[in-house]
CSV table of C-alpha atoms in Angstrom, one decimal:
chain,number,residue,atom,x,y,z
A,1,MET,CA,-15.6,-34.6,-27.7
A,2,SER,CA,-14.8,-37.7,-30.9
A,3,GLU,CA,-12.7,-40.1,-29.5
A,4,PRO,CA,-9.1,-40.4,-31.4
A,5,LEU,CA,-8.3,-43.7,-33.4
A,6,GLY,CA,-5.5,-44.9,-35.3
A,7,ASP,CA,-2.3,-43.8,-36.0
A,8,ALA,CA,-1.3,-41.2,-34.5
A,9,GLY,CA,1.6,-40.0,-36.7
A,10,ARG,CA,-0.3,-40.9,-40.2
A,11,GLY,CA,-3.5,-38.5,-39.6
A,12,GLY,CA,-5.7,-41.2,-38.2
A,13,GLU,CA,-5.9,-43.9,-41.2
A,14,ASN,CA,-3.9,-47.4,-40.9
A,15,THR,CA,-3.6,-48.4,-44.2
A,16,GLU,CA,-3.0,-52.2,-45.8
A,17,THR,CA,-0.6,-50.7,-48.3
A,18,LYS,CA,-2.0,-54.3,-50.2
A,19,THR,CA,-4.6,-52.6,-51.1
A,20,VAL,CA,-3.2,-48.8,-52.0
A,21,LEU,CA,-3.4,-47.6,-55.8
A,22,HIS,CA,-0.3,-46.6,-56.0
A,23,THR,CA,-1.3,-44.7,-59.4
A,24,LEU,CA,-4.2,-42.4,-57.4
A,25,GLU,CA,-1.5,-42.2,-55.0
A,26,ARG,CA,1.0,-40.4,-57.1
A,27,GLY,CA,-1.8,-38.5,-58.5
A,28,LEU,CA,-3.1,-36.8,-55.0
A,29,LEU,CA,0.7,-36.6,-54.3
A,30,VAL,CA,1.0,-34.3,-57.7
A,31,LEU,CA,-2.2,-32.2,-56.6
A,32,GLU,CA,-1.5,-31.9,-53.7
A,33,ALA,CA,2.7,-30.5,-54.9
A,34,VAL,CA,0.5,-27.9,-56.9
A,35,ALA,CA,-1.4,-26.7,-54.4
A,36,THR,CA,1.6,-25.4,-52.1
A,37,ALA,CA,3.6,-24.3,-55.4
A,38,ASP,CA,0.9,-21.3,-55.5
A,39,GLY,CA,1.2,-21.2,-59.2
A,40,ALA,CA,4.2,-21.5,-59.9
A,41,ALA,CA,4.0,-26.0,-59.9
A,42,THR,CA,5.4,-26.6,-63.5
A,43,ALA,CA,5.6,-30.6,-64.9
A,44,LYS,CA,9.8,-30.8,-64.4
A,45,VAL,CA,9.7,-29.2,-60.9
A,46,LEU,CA,7.2,-31.9,-59.7
A,47,SER,CA,9.0,-34.7,-61.4
A,48,ARG,CA,12.3,-33.9,-59.5
A,49,LYS,CA,10.4,-32.8,-56.6
A,50,LEU,CA,7.9,-36.4,-56.0
A,51,ASP,CA,10.9,-38.5,-57.7
A,52,ILE,CA,8.3,-39.3,-60.6
A,53,LYS,CA,8.8,-39.8,-63.4
A,54,ILE,CA,8.4,-37.4,-66.3
A,55,GLY,CA,6.2,-39.0,-68.8
A,56,THR,CA,4.3,-40.4,-66.0
A,57,CYS,CA,4.2,-36.6,-64.2
A,58,TYR,CA,2.9,-35.2,-67.7
A,59,HIS,CA,0.3,-37.8,-67.6
A,60,LEU,CA,-1.1,-37.3,-64.0
A,61,LEU,CA,-1.5,-33.4,-64.7
A,62,ARG,CA,-3.2,-34.9,-67.7
A,63,THR,CA,-5.7,-36.4,-66.0
A,64,LEU,CA,-6.0,-34.1,-63.7
A,65,LEU,CA,-6.7,-30.9,-65.8
A,66,ALA,CA,-9.5,-33.6,-67.4
A,67,THR,CA,-11.0,-33.6,-64.0
A,68,GLY,CA,-11.1,-29.8,-63.0
A,69,HIS,CA,-9.0,-30.5,-60.9
A,70,VAL,CA,-6.1,-28.8,-62.0
A,71,VAL,CA,-5.9,-25.7,-64.2
A,72,ARG,CA,-2.9,-24.8,-67.2
A,73,LEU,CA,-1.6,-21.5,-66.2
A,74,PRO,CA,1.2,-19.4,-68.8
A,75,GLY,CA,4.3,-20.8,-69.3
A,76,GLY,CA,3.5,-24.7,-68.6
A,77,ARG,CA,2.7,-23.7,-64.9
A,78,TYR,CA,-0.6,-25.4,-63.0
A,79,ASP,CA,-2.8,-24.5,-60.1
A,80,VAL,CA,-5.5,-26.0,-58.4
A,81,GLY,CA,-8.5,-26.2,-60.2
A,82,PRO,CA,-11.7,-25.3,-59.3
A,83,ARG,CA,-12.5,-29.3,-58.0
A,84,ALA,CA,-10.3,-29.0,-55.7
A,85,ALA,CA,-11.1,-26.0,-54.3
A,86,SER,CA,-14.5,-27.0,-54.1
A,87,LEU,CA,-13.3,-30.1,-51.6
A,88,SER,CA,-11.4,-27.7,-49.9
A,89,ARG,CA,-14.3,-25.3,-49.5
A,90,HIS,CA,-16.6,-28.4,-48.2
A,91,LEU,CA,-13.6,-29.9,-45.4
A,92,GLN,CA,-13.6,-26.4,-44.3
A,93,ARG,CA,-17.3,-26.2,-44.0
A,94,ARG,CA,-17.6,-29.5,-42.4
A,95,SER,CA,-14.1,-29.1,-40.0
A,96,GLY,CA,-13.8,-26.1,-39.8
A,97,PRO,CA,-14.5,-23.8,-35.9
A,98,SER,CA,-17.9,-22.7,-35.2
A,99,PRO,CA,-18.9,-19.0,-35.4
A,100,GLU,CA,-18.0,-17.7,-31.8
A,101,LEU,CA,-14.8,-20.2,-32.1
A,102,ALA,CA,-13.9,-17.9,-34.8
A,103,VAL,CA,-14.9,-14.6,-33.8
A,104,ILE,CA,-12.3,-15.8,-30.2
A,105,LEU,CA,-9.5,-16.9,-32.6
A,106,THR,CA,-9.6,-13.5,-34.3
A,107,ARG,CA,-9.4,-11.8,-31.4
A,108,LEU,CA,-6.6,-13.1,-30.7
A,109,HIS,CA,-5.1,-12.7,-33.8
A,110,ASN,CA,-5.9,-8.7,-33.2
A,111,LYS,CA,-4.4,-8.4,-30.7
A,112,THR,CA,-1.7,-10.2,-30.6
A,113,LYS,CA,-1.1,-9.7,-35.2
A,114,GLU,CA,0.7,-13.2,-34.8
A,115,THR,CA,0.2,-15.5,-37.1
A,116,SER,CA,-3.0,-17.6,-35.2
A,117,TYR,CA,-4.8,-21.0,-35.2
A,118,VAL,CA,-7.7,-23.0,-34.2
A,119,SER,CA,-7.7,-27.0,-33.8
A,120,GLY,CA,-10.1,-29.5,-33.2
A,121,TRP,CA,-11.9,-33.2,-33.8
A,122,TYR,CA,-12.7,-34.2,-36.4
A,123,HIS,CA,-13.3,-37.9,-37.3
A,124,GLY,CA,-11.6,-38.8,-34.0
A,125,THR,CA,-8.4,-36.7,-35.4
A,126,LEU,CA,-7.5,-33.3,-34.7
A,127,ILE,CA,-7.1,-31.4,-37.6
A,128,LEU,CA,-5.7,-27.1,-37.4
A,129,GLN,CA,-9.3,-25.8,-38.4
A,130,HIS,CA,-8.8,-22.6,-39.3
A,131,TYR,CA,-6.3,-20.1,-39.3
A,132,LEU,CA,-5.1,-16.1,-39.5
A,133,SER,CA,-1.7,-15.0,-40.8
A,134,GLY,CA,-0.1,-12.2,-39.2
A,135,LEU,CA,0.7,-8.9,-40.4
A,136,HIS,CA,4.8,-10.4,-40.6
A,137,ALA,CA,3.5,-14.3,-41.1
A,138,VAL,CA,6.1,-17.0,-40.7
A,139,SER,CA,5.9,-20.1,-43.3
A,140,VAL,CA,5.0,-23.7,-41.0
A,141,GLY,CA,6.3,-26.0,-42.9
A,142,ASN,CA,3.6,-27.1,-44.8
A,143,LEU,CA,0.9,-26.8,-42.4
A,144,ASP,CA,-3.0,-25.5,-43.6
A,145,VAL,CA,-6.4,-25.9,-42.8
A,146,GLY,CA,-7.1,-29.9,-42.6
A,147,TYR,CA,-3.5,-30.9,-41.3
A,148,THR,CA,-3.1,-33.9,-39.3
A,149,GLY,CA,1.2,-34.7,-38.9
A,150,HIS,CA,3.3,-35.1,-36.9
A,151,MET,CA,1.3,-34.5,-33.4
A,152,HIS,CA,5.3,-35.8,-31.7
A,153,ALA,CA,6.1,-31.9,-33.0
A,154,ARG,CA,3.1,-29.5,-32.6
A,155,ALA,CA,2.1,-27.2,-29.6
A,156,SER,CA,-1.7,-27.7,-30.8
A,157,CYS,CA,-1.3,-31.9,-30.4
A,158,LYS,CA,0.7,-31.7,-27.3
A,159,ALA,CA,-2.0,-29.5,-25.7
A,160,VAL,CA,-4.6,-31.9,-26.0
A,161,LEU,CA,-3.2,-34.8,-26.1
A,162,ALA,CA,-1.8,-33.5,-22.0
A,163,PHE,CA,-5.6,-33.7,-21.0
A,164,LEU,CA,-6.4,-37.3,-22.4
A,165,PRO,CA,-6.1,-40.8,-20.2
A,166,GLU,CA,-3.0,-42.0,-20.9
A,167,GLU,CA,-3.5,-45.5,-22.2
A,168,GLN,CA,-5.7,-43.3,-25.0
A,169,VAL,CA,-2.7,-41.5,-25.7
A,170,ALA,CA,-0.3,-44.4,-25.2
A,171,ALA,CA,-3.3,-46.4,-27.7
A,172,MET,CA,-2.4,-43.3,-30.5
A,173,PHE,CA,1.6,-43.9,-30.4
A,174,GLU,CA,1.4,-47.7,-30.4
A,175,GLY,CA,4.1,-48.3,-33.5
A,176,VAL,CA,4.2,-45.0,-34.4
A,177,GLU,CA,8.1,-43.8,-35.1
A,178,LEU,CA,8.2,-40.2,-33.6
A,179,ALA,CA,9.9,-38.9,-36.6
A,180,PRO,CA,11.9,-36.2,-36.2
A,181,VAL,CA,10.5,-33.1,-38.2
A,182,THR,CA,13.7,-30.5,-36.9
A,183,SER,CA,17.0,-31.4,-34.4
A,184,ARG,CA,14.9,-30.3,-31.9
A,185,THR,CA,12.3,-32.9,-32.6
A,186,ILE,CA,11.5,-35.1,-29.2
A,187,THR,CA,11.8,-38.8,-30.8
A,188,ASP,CA,12.0,-40.5,-27.5
A,189,TYR,CA,8.3,-41.7,-26.1
A,190,ASP,CA,9.0,-41.6,-22.7
A,191,GLU,CA,10.2,-38.1,-23.2
A,192,PHE,CA,7.4,-37.1,-24.8
A,193,VAL,CA,4.9,-38.4,-22.2
A,194,ALA,CA,6.6,-36.5,-19.2
A,195,GLU,CA,6.8,-33.4,-22.1
A,196,LEU,CA,2.5,-34.3,-21.6
A,197,ALA,CA,2.8,-33.8,-17.9
A,198,ARG,CA,4.9,-30.9,-18.4
A,199,VAL,CA,2.2,-29.5,-20.0
A,200,ARG,CA,-0.4,-30.4,-17.7
A,201,ARG,CA,1.0,-28.9,-14.8
A,202,GLN,CA,1.3,-25.6,-16.3
A,203,GLY,CA,-1.9,-25.7,-19.1
A,204,TYR,CA,-0.5,-25.2,-21.6
A,205,ALA,CA,2.4,-26.4,-24.7
A,206,LEU,CA,5.6,-25.0,-26.5
A,207,ASP,CA,6.8,-25.7,-29.7
A,208,GLN,CA,10.4,-24.6,-29.6
A,209,GLU,CA,11.6,-25.0,-33.1
A,210,GLU,CA,10.4,-28.5,-33.0
A,211,PHE,CA,8.2,-28.6,-36.3
A,212,ASP,CA,10.0,-25.6,-38.5
A,213,GLU,CA,13.1,-24.3,-37.7
A,214,GLY,CA,13.3,-20.8,-36.6
A,215,VAL,CA,9.4,-20.7,-35.9
A,216,SER,CA,8.1,-21.1,-31.8
A,217,CYS,CA,4.8,-21.7,-31.0
A,218,VAL,CA,3.0,-21.9,-27.6
A,219,SER,CA,-0.8,-23.3,-27.3
A,220,ALA,CA,-3.4,-23.8,-24.8
A,221,PRO,CA,-6.3,-26.4,-25.3
A,222,PHE,CA,-10.5,-25.8,-24.4
A,223,PHE,CA,-12.3,-28.1,-23.0
A,224,ASP,CA,-16.4,-29.1,-23.7
A,225,ASP,CA,-18.5,-28.9,-20.6
A,226,SER,CA,-17.8,-32.9,-19.2
A,227,GLY,CA,-13.8,-31.5,-19.0
A,228,SER,CA,-12.9,-33.4,-22.4
A,229,PRO,CA,-10.4,-31.1,-24.0
A,230,VAL,CA,-11.8,-30.6,-27.3
A,231,GLY,CA,-9.3,-28.3,-29.2
A,232,ALA,CA,-6.5,-25.9,-28.9
A,233,PHE,CA,-6.1,-21.6,-29.9
A,234,THR,CA,-2.0,-21.3,-31.0
A,235,VAL,CA,-0.2,-18.2,-32.0
A,236,SER,CA,3.4,-19.6,-34.1
A,237,VAL,CA,6.3,-16.7,-33.7
A,238,PRO,CA,9.8,-15.9,-35.5
A,239,ALA,CA,11.9,-17.8,-32.5
A,240,THR,CA,14.2,-14.8,-31.9
A,241,ARG,CA,10.5,-12.6,-31.4
A,242,PHE,CA,9.0,-15.2,-29.2
A,243,ARG,CA,11.5,-15.3,-27.0
A,244,GLU,CA,11.2,-11.3,-26.3
A,245,ARG,CA,7.0,-11.7,-25.9
A,246,GLN,CA,6.9,-15.3,-25.1
A,247,ALA,CA,5.5,-14.4,-21.8
A,248,TRP,CA,2.9,-12.1,-22.8
A,249,LEU,CA,1.6,-14.7,-25.7
A,250,THR,CA,1.3,-17.3,-23.3
A,251,THR,CA,-1.3,-14.8,-21.6
A,252,GLU,CA,-3.3,-14.1,-24.8
A,253,VAL,CA,-3.5,-17.7,-25.9
A,254,ARG,CA,-4.8,-19.0,-22.4
A,255,GLU,CA,-7.7,-15.9,-22.2
A,256,ALA,CA,-8.4,-17.3,-25.6
A,257,SER,CA,-9.0,-21.0,-24.5
A,258,SER,CA,-10.5,-20.2,-21.5
A,259,MET,CA,-13.5,-17.9,-23.0
A,260,ALA,CA,-13.5,-21.1,-25.4
A,261,THR,CA,-14.1,-23.5,-22.2
A,262,GLY,CA,-16.3,-20.8,-21.0
A,263,LEU,CA,-18.7,-20.7,-24.1
A,264,LEU,CA,-18.7,-24.4,-24.6
A,265,ARG,CA,-19.9,-24.9,-20.6
A,266,THR,CA,-22.1,-21.9,-21.1
A,267,GLY,CA,-23.1,-22.2,-24.5
A,268,ARG,CA,-22.4,-18.1,-23.9
A,269,LEU,CA,-19.1,-16.5,-24.8
A,270,THR,CA,-17.6,-13.4,-22.3
A,271,VAL,CA,-14.7,-11.2,-23.2
A,272,PRO,CA,-12.4,-10.9,-20.3
A,273,SER,CA,-12.7,-6.7,-19.3
A,274,ALA,CA,-9.6,-5.1,-20.0
A,275,SER,CA,-8.8,-5.3,-15.4
A,276,ASP,CA,-8.4,-8.8,-15.9
């Protein structure tokens, strides 16, 4: 298992502010905002959203346009360009799940018809590796492949952290503010530790609108042959529907994680029979 490193609230990077190139930082923020806008971003919208002067925003967009990281669409809109898409492909190829884990994810998605995720370690950081949208997909904040933030608020992270040594978790969160993402987010570390203990006892984690209002998730970890937690399967559902289907969804997620654990321990993918 890759060892967790760094700042849990910032996705594993402990950056010295004195070394930050603010122009580059703003350019990356613009690129991320363009990507999340799905082709609807204009310079004025980006300037207002990111609190960047309009002149600076145009300069950053021209630079990103020249490097091929964004493309300009009719109406002054911008979208992700081929260079940025190439970065995404490289990340997904290197950090994505194995084909066998992808098969388990597809099975979970086909059975539940809900948005399904698999997460795992990448260079010491727990990241969202892949997801499949449900038939009635819910939009969960800025959650996307490669996302690492707000570990204290996400079911997938709690499912894995619960099975790490307590001192390792304490080191990951030392000096990290448990920021409120919603009104239901756990923001006290002692309460968070108690939540991890509850997850450990029951074998799965819940996110009851802690990361995104109106959305609930259930997640279960899977383990390698040494017993270390190496990832988790998750489904996200509108909170109203989740209350009706929680028990069944929990069973399905735990079955997927059990299949993954069996795969990692034996090298064989075993599909449970209908009577199991």
